[in-house]
mmCIF file of C-alpha atoms in Angstrom:
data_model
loop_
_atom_site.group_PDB
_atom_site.id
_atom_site.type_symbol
_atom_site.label_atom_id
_atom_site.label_comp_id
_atom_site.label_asym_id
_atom_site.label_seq_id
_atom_site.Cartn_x
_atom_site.Cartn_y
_atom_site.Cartn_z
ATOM 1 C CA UNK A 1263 -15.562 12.364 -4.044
ATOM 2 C CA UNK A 1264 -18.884 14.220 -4.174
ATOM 3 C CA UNK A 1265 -16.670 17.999 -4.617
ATOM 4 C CA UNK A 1266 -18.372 20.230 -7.400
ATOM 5 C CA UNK A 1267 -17.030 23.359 -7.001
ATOM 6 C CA UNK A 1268 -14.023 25.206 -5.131
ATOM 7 C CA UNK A 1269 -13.050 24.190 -1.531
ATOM 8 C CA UNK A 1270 -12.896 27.460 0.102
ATOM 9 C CA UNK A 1271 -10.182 28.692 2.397
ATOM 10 C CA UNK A 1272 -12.670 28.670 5.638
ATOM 11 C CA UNK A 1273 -14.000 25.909 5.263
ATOM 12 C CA UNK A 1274 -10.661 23.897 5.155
ATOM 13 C CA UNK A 1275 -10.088 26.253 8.548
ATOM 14 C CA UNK A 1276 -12.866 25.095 10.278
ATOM 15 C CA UNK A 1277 -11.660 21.119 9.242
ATOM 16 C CA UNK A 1278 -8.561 21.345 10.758
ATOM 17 C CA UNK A 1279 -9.522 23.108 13.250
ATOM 18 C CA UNK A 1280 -12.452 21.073 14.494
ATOM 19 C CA UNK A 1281 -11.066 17.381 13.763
ATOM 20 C CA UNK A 1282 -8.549 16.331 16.249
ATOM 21 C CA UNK A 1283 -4.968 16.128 15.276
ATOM 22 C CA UNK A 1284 -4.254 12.344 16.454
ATOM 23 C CA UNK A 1285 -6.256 10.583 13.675
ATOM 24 C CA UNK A 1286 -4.068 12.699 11.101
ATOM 25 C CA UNK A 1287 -0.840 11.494 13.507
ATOM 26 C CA UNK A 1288 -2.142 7.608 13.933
ATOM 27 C CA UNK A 1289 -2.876 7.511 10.303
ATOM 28 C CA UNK A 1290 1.225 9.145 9.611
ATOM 29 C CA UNK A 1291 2.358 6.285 11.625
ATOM 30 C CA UNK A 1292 0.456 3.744 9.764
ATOM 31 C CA UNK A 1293 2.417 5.102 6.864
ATOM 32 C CA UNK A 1294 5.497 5.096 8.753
ATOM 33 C CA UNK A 1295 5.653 1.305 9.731
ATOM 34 C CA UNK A 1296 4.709 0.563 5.820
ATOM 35 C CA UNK A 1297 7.369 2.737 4.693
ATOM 36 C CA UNK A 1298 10.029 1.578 6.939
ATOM 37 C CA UNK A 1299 9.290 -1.761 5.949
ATOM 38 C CA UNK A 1300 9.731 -1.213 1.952
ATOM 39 C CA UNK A 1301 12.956 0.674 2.712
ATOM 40 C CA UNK A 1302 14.148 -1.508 5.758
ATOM 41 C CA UNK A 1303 17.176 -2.997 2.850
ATOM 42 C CA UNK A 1304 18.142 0.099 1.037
ATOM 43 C CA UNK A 1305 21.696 1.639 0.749
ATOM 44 C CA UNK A 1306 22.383 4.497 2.376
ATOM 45 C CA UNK A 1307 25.594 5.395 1.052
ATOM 46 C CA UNK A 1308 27.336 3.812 4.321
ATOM 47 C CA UNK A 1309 28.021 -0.115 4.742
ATOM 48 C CA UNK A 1310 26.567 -0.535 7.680
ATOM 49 C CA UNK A 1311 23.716 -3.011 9.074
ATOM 50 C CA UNK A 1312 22.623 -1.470 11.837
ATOM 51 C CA UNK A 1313 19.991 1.157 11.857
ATOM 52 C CA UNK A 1314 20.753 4.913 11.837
ATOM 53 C CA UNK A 1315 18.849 7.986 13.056
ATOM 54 C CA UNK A 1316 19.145 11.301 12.434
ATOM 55 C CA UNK A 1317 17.867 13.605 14.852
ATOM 56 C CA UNK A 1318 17.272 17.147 14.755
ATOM 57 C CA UNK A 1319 14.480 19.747 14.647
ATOM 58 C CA UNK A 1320 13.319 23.104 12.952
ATOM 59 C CA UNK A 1321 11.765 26.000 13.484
ATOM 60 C CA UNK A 1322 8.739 27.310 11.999
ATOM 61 C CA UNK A 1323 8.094 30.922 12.656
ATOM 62 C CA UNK A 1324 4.245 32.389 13.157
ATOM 63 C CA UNK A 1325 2.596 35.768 14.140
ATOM 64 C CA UNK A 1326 2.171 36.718 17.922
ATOM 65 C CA UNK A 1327 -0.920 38.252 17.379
ATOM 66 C CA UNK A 1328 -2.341 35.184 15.339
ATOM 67 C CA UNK A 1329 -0.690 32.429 17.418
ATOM 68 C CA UNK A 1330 -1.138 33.459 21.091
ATOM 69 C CA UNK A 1331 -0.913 29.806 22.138
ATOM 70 C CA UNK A 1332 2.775 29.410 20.520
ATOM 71 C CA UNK A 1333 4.400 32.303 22.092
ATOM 72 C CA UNK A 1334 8.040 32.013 21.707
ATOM 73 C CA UNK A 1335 9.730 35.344 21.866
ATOM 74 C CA UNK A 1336 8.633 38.836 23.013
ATOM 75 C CA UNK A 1337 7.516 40.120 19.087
ATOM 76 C CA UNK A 1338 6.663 36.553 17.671
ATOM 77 C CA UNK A 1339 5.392 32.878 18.369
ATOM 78 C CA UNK A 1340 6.795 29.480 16.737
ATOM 79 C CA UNK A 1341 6.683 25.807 16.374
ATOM 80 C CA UNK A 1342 9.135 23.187 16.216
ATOM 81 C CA UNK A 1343 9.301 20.460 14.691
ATOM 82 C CA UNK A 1344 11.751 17.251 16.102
ATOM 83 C CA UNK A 1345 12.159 14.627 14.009
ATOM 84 C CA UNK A 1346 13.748 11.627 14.090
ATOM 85 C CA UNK A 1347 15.134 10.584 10.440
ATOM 86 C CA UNK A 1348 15.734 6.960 9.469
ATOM 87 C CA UNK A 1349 18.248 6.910 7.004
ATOM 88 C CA UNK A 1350 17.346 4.555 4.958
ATOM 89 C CA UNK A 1351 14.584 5.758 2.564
ATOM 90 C CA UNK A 1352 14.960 8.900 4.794
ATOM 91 C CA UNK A 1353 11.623 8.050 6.687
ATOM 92 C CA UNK A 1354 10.304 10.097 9.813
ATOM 93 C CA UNK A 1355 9.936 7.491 12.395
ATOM 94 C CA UNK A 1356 9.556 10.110 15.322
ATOM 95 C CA UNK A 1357 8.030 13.262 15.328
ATOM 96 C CA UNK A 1358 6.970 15.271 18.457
ATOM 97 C CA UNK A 1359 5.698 19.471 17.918
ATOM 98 C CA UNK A 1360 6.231 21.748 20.836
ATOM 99 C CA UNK A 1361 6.210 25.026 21.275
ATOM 100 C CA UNK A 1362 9.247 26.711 19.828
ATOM 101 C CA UNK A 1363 10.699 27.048 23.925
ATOM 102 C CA UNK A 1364 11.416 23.705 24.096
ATOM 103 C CA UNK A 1365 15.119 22.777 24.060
ATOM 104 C CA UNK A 1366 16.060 20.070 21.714
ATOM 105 C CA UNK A 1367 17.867 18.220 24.421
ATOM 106 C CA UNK A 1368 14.515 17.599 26.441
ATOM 107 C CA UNK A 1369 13.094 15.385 23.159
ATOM 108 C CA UNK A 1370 15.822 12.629 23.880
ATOM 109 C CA UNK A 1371 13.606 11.891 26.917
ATOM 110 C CA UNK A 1372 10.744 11.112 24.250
ATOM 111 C CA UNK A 1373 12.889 8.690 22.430
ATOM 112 C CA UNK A 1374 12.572 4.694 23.416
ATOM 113 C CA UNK A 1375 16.096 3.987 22.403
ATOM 114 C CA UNK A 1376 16.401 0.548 19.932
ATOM 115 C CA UNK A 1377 20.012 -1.492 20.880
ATOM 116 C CA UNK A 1378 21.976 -1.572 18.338
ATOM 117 C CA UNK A 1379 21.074 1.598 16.801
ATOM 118 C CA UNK A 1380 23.271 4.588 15.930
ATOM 119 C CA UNK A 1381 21.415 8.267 16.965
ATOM 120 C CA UNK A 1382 23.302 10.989 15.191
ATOM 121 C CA UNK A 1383 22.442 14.459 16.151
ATOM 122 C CA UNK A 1384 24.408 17.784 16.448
ATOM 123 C CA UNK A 1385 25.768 20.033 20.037
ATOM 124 C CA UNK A 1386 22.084 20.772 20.638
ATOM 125 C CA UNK A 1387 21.624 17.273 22.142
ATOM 126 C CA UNK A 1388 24.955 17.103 24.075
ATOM 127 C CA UNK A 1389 23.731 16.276 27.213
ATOM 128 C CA UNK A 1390 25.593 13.326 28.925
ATOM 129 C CA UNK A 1391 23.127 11.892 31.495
ATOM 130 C CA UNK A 1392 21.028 11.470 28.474
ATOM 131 C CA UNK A 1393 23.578 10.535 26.100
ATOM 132 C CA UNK A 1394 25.065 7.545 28.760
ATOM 133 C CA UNK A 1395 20.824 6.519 28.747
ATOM 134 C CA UNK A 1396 21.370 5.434 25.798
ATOM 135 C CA UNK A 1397 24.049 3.900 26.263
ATOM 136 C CA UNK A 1398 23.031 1.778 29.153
ATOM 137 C CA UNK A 1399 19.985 0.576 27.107
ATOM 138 C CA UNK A 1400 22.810 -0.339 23.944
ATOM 139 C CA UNK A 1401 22.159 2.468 21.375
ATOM 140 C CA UNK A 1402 24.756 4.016 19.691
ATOM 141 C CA UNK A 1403 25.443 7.650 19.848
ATOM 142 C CA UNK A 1404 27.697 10.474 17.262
ATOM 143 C CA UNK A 1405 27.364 13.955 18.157
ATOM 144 C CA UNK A 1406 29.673 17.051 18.382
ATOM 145 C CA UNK A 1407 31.902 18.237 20.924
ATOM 146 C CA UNK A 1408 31.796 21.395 22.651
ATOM 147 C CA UNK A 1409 35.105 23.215 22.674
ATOM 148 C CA UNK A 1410 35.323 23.219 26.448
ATOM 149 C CA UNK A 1411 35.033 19.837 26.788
ATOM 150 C CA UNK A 1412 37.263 18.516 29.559
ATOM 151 C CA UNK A 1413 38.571 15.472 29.374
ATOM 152 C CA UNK A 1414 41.598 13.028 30.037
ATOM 153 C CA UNK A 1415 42.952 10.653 27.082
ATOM 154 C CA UNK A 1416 43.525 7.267 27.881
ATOM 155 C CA UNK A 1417 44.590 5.819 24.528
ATOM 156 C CA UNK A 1418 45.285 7.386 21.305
ATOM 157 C CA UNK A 1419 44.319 4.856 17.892
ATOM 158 C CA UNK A 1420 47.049 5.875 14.612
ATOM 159 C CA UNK A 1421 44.928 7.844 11.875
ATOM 160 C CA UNK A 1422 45.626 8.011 8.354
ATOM 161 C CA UNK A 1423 46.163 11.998 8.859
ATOM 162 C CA UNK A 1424 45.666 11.769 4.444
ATOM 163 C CA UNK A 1425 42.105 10.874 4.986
ATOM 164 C CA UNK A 1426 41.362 14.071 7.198
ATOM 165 C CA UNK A 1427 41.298 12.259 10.819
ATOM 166 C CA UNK A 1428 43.548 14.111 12.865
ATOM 167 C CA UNK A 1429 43.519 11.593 15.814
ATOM 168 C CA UNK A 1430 41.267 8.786 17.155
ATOM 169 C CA UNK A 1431 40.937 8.875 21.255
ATOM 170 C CA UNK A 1432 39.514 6.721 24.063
ATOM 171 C CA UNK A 1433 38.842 9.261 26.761
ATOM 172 C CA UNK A 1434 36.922 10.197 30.219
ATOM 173 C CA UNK A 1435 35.309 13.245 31.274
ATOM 174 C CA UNK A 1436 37.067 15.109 34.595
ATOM 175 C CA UNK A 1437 34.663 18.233 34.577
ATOM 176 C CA UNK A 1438 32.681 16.775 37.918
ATOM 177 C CA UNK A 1439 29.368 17.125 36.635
ATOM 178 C CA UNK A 1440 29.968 15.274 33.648
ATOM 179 C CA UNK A 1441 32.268 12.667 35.217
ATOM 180 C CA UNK A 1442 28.991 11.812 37.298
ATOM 181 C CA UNK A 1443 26.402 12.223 34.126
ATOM 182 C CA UNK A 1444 28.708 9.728 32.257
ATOM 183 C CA UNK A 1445 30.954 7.749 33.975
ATOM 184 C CA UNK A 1446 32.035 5.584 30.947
ATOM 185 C CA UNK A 1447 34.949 6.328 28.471
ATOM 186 C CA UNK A 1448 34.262 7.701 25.126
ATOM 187 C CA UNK A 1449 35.551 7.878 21.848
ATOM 188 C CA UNK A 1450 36.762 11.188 20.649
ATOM 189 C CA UNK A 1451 37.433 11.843 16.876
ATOM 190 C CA UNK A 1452 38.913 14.744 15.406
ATOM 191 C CA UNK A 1453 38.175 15.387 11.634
ATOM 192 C CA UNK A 1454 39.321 17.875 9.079
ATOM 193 C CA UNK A 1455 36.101 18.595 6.868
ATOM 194 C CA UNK A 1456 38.175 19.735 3.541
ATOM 195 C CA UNK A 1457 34.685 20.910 1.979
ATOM 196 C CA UNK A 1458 34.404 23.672 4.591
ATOM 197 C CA UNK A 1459 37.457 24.148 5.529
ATOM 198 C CA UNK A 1460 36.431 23.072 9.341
ATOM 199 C CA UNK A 1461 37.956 21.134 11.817
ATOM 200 C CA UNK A 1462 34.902 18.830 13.368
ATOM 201 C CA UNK A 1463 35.128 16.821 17.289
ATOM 202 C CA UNK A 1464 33.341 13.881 17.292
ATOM 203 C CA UNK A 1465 32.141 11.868 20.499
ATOM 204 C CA UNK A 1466 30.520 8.193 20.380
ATOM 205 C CA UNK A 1467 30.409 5.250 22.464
ATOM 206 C CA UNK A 1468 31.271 3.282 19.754
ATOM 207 C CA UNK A 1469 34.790 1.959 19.716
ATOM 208 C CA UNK A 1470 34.730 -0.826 16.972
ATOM 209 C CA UNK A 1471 34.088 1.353 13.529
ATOM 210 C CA UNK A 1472 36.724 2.859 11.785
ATOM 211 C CA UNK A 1473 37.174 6.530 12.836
ATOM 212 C CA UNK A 1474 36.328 7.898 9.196
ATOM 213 C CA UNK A 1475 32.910 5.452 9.150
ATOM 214 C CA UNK A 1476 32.131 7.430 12.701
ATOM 215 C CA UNK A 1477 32.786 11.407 10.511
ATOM 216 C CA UNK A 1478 30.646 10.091 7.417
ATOM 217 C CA UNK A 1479 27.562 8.923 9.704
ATOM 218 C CA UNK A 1480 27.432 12.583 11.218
ATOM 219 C CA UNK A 1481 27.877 13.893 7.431
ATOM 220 C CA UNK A 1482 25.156 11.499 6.606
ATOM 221 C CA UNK A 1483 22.546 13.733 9.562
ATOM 222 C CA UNK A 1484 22.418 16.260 6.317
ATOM 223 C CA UNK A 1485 19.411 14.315 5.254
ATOM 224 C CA UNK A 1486 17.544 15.064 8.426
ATOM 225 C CA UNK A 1487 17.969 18.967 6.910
ATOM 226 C CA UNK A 1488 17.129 18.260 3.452
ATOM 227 C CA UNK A 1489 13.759 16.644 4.612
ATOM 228 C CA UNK A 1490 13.221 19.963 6.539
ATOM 229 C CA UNK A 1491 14.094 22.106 3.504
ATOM 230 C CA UNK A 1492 11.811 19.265 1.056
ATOM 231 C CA UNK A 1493 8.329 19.487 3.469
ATOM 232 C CA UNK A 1494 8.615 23.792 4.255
ATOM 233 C CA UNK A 1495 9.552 23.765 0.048
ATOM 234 C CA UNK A 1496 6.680 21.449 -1.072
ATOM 235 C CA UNK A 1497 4.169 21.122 1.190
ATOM 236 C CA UNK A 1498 2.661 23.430 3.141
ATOM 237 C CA UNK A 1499 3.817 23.823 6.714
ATOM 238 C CA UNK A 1500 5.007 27.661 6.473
ATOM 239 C CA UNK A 1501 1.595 28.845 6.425
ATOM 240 C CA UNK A 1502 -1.689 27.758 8.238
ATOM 241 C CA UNK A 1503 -5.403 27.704 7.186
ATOM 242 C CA UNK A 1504 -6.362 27.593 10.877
ATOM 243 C CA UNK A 1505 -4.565 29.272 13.664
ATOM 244 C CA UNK A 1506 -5.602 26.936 16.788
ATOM 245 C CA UNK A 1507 -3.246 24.363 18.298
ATOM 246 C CA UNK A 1508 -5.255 21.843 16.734
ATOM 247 C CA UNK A 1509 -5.191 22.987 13.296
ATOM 248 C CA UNK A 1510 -1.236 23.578 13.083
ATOM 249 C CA UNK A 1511 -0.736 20.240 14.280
ATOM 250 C CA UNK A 1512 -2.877 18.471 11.762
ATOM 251 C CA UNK A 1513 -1.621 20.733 8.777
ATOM 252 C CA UNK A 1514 2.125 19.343 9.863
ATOM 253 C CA UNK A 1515 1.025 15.575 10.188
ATOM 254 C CA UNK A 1516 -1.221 15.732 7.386
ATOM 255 C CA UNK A 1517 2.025 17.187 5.218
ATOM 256 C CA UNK A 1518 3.989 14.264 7.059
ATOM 257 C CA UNK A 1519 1.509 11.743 5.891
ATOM 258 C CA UNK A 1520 1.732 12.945 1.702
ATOM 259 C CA UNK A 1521 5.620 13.043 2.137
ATOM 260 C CA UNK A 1522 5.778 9.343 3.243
ATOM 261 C CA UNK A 1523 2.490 8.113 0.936
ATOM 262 C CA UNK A 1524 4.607 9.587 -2.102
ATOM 263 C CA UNK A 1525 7.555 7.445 -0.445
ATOM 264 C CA UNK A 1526 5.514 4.455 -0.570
ATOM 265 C CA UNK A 1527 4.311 5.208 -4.194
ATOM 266 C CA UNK A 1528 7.949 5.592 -5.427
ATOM 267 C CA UNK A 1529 9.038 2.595 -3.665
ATOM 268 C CA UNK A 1530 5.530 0.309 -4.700
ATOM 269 C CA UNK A 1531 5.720 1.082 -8.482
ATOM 270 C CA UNK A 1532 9.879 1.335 -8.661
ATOM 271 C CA UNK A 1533 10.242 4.699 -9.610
ATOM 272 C CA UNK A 1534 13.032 6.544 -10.863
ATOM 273 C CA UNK A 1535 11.509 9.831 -10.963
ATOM 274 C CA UNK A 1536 12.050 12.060 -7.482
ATOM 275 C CA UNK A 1537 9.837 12.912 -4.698
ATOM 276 C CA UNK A 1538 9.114 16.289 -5.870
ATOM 277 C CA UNK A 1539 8.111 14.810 -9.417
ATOM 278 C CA UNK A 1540 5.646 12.612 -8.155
ATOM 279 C CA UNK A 1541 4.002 15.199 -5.815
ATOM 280 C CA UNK A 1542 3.336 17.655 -8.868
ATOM 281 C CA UNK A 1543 2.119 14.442 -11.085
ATOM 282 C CA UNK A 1544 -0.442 13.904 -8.327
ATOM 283 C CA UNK A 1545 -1.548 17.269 -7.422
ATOM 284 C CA UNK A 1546 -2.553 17.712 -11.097
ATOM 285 C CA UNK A 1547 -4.151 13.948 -11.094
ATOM 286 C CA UNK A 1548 -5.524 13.421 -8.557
ATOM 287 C CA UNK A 1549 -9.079 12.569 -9.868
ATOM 288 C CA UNK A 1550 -7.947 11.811 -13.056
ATOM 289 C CA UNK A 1551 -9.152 8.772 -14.362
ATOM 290 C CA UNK A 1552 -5.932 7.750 -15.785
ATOM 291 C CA UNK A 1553 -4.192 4.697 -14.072
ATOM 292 C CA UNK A 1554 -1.215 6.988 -12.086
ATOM 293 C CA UNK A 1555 1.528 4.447 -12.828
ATOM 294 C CA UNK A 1556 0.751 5.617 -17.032
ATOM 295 C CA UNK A 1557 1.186 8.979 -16.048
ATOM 296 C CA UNK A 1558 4.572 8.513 -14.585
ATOM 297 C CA UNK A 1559 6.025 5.964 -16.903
ATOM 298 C CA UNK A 1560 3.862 6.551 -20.109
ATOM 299 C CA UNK A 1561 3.258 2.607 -20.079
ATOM 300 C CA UNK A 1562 0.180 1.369 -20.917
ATOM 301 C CA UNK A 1563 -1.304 -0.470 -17.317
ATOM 302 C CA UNK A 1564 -4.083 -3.257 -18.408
ATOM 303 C CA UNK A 1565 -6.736 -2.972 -16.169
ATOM 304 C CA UNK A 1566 -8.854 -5.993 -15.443
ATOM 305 C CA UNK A 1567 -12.442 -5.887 -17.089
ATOM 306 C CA UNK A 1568 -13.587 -7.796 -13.906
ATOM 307 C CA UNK A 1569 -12.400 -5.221 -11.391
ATOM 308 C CA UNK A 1570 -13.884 -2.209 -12.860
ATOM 309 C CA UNK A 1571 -15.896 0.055 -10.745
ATOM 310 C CA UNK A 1572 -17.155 3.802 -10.808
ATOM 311 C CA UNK A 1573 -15.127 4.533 -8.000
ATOM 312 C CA UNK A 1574 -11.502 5.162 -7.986
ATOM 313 C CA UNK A 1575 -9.941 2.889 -5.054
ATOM 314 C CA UNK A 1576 -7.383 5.158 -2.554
ATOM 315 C CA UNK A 1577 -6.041 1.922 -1.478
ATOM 316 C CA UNK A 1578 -5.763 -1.825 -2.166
#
């Protein structure tokens, strides 16, 4: 790639600071669709056709005095990062950074809901004009309830109480404001999560999947976390070669971009071995010589005598 020496740490500042952070985004979605596509069958530990989102963001913390532009509280600034989780192959299908002042409720108006899809997210997106949104346009919705919810039950479903569900409701909100925001009955779950020793309120408009299938989709939003706690672990979105607007924004969709190319490369060449392990294979390899699926598996690849060339190909 025509690099001789050491890549210092200004001149990878001035990159990201200079090229605009949409090519880095339009070339993450590319990824995306690809992705979403090799994963579109997998398991996700639920049975379950339909496609499920997990939605939820996180908070990356800066310096004031570095990041004017990101202001977020009176001693420091902040990004955040919303993402929107498919569960199956745990892809990032929708990702929008704001300012760390933006309320997690306000991205549900930058979500094109997809009928027949579930959207599990936590209190933080309780809402109910938005929530009955999607509704109206045939999503699916599991969130939490807030513990001054007011309501009326309408019909009560029998639980097996040895399974943790402590009842299954059909209900409608009698708090005005609500009552207007969402004028449709809901489904109210209560669940006794043993692990924690917690008892959990569920709400969906879903009335047709058993109540415990409704508690292990919102236990199934973990993911959404763990891709959080994999990206600020392994990549580098905790600290910033440039300091602009521009250059935090391509850092986080260029880190985006290697999370879901390793994703394709586990999925591609059937790999057993984890995210993580592939990500150290290739930032040792990366101009090695040696065919990467060798390196992984220790099997010899054959390599065509005819397609030999003195340039490593990126892609096919």
């Amino acid at each position: 790639m025509g690099i001789r020496g050491r890549v210092s740490r200004s001149t990878l500042a001035d990159a990201n600071e200079n090229r605009d952070w949409r090519i880095y985004a339009d070339f993450a979605q590319s990824l995306i669709h690809t992705a979403r596509q090799l994963y579109q069958n997998d398991d996700f530990g639920i049975d379950l056709q339909q496609t499920v989102y997990a939605l939820d963001s996180t908070t990356v913390d800066l310096c004031l005095s570095v990041f004017p532009w990101a202001k977020f509280r009176k001693t420091k600034s902040a990004v955040k990062l919303h993402t929107l989780l498919d569960l199956r192959g745990n892809i990032p299908t929708f990702i929008h950074i704001s300012d760390g002042k933006l309320h997690d409720v306000n991205v549900l108006d930058e979500i094109i809901p997809e009928p027949g899809s579930f959207y599990v997210m936590d209190r933080g997106y309780l809402d109910f004009a938005r929530l009955y949104l999607l509704d109206q346009c045939g999503a699916f919705f599991v969130t939490r309830a807030k513990s001054n919810l007011g309501f009326r039950r309408l019909y009560s479903r029998p639980v097996d109480k040895s399974s943790g569900l402590q009842c299954d409701q059909t209900i409608v909100l009698i708090t005005p404001k609500s009552a207007k925001e969402y004028p449709a009955h809901l489904r109210r779950i209560k669940f006794f999560d043993s692990e924690n020793n917690k008892v959990l309120v569920f709400l969906t408009n879903d009335f047709t999947l058993p109540a415990l299938t409704i508690a292990q989709l919102y236990r199934s939003r973990w993911q959404v976390e763990l891709f959080f706690k994999w990206i600020k672990q392994h990549l580098r979105i905790k600290s910033f070669f440039g300091t602009s607007e521009n250059a935090v924004k391509t850092q986080i969709w260029i880190a985006i971009s290697v999370y879901v190319l390793v994703a394709i490369i586990k999925k591609k060449l059937k790999l057993e071995a984890s995210l993580y392990t592939i990500l150290q294979i290739l930032s040792v390899s990366i101009f090695e010589k040696t065919p990467f699926l060798q390196m992984v598996t220790n099997r010899d690849v054959v390599v065509s005598q005819y397609n030999q060339t003195n340039q490593l190909k990126l892609f096919d």
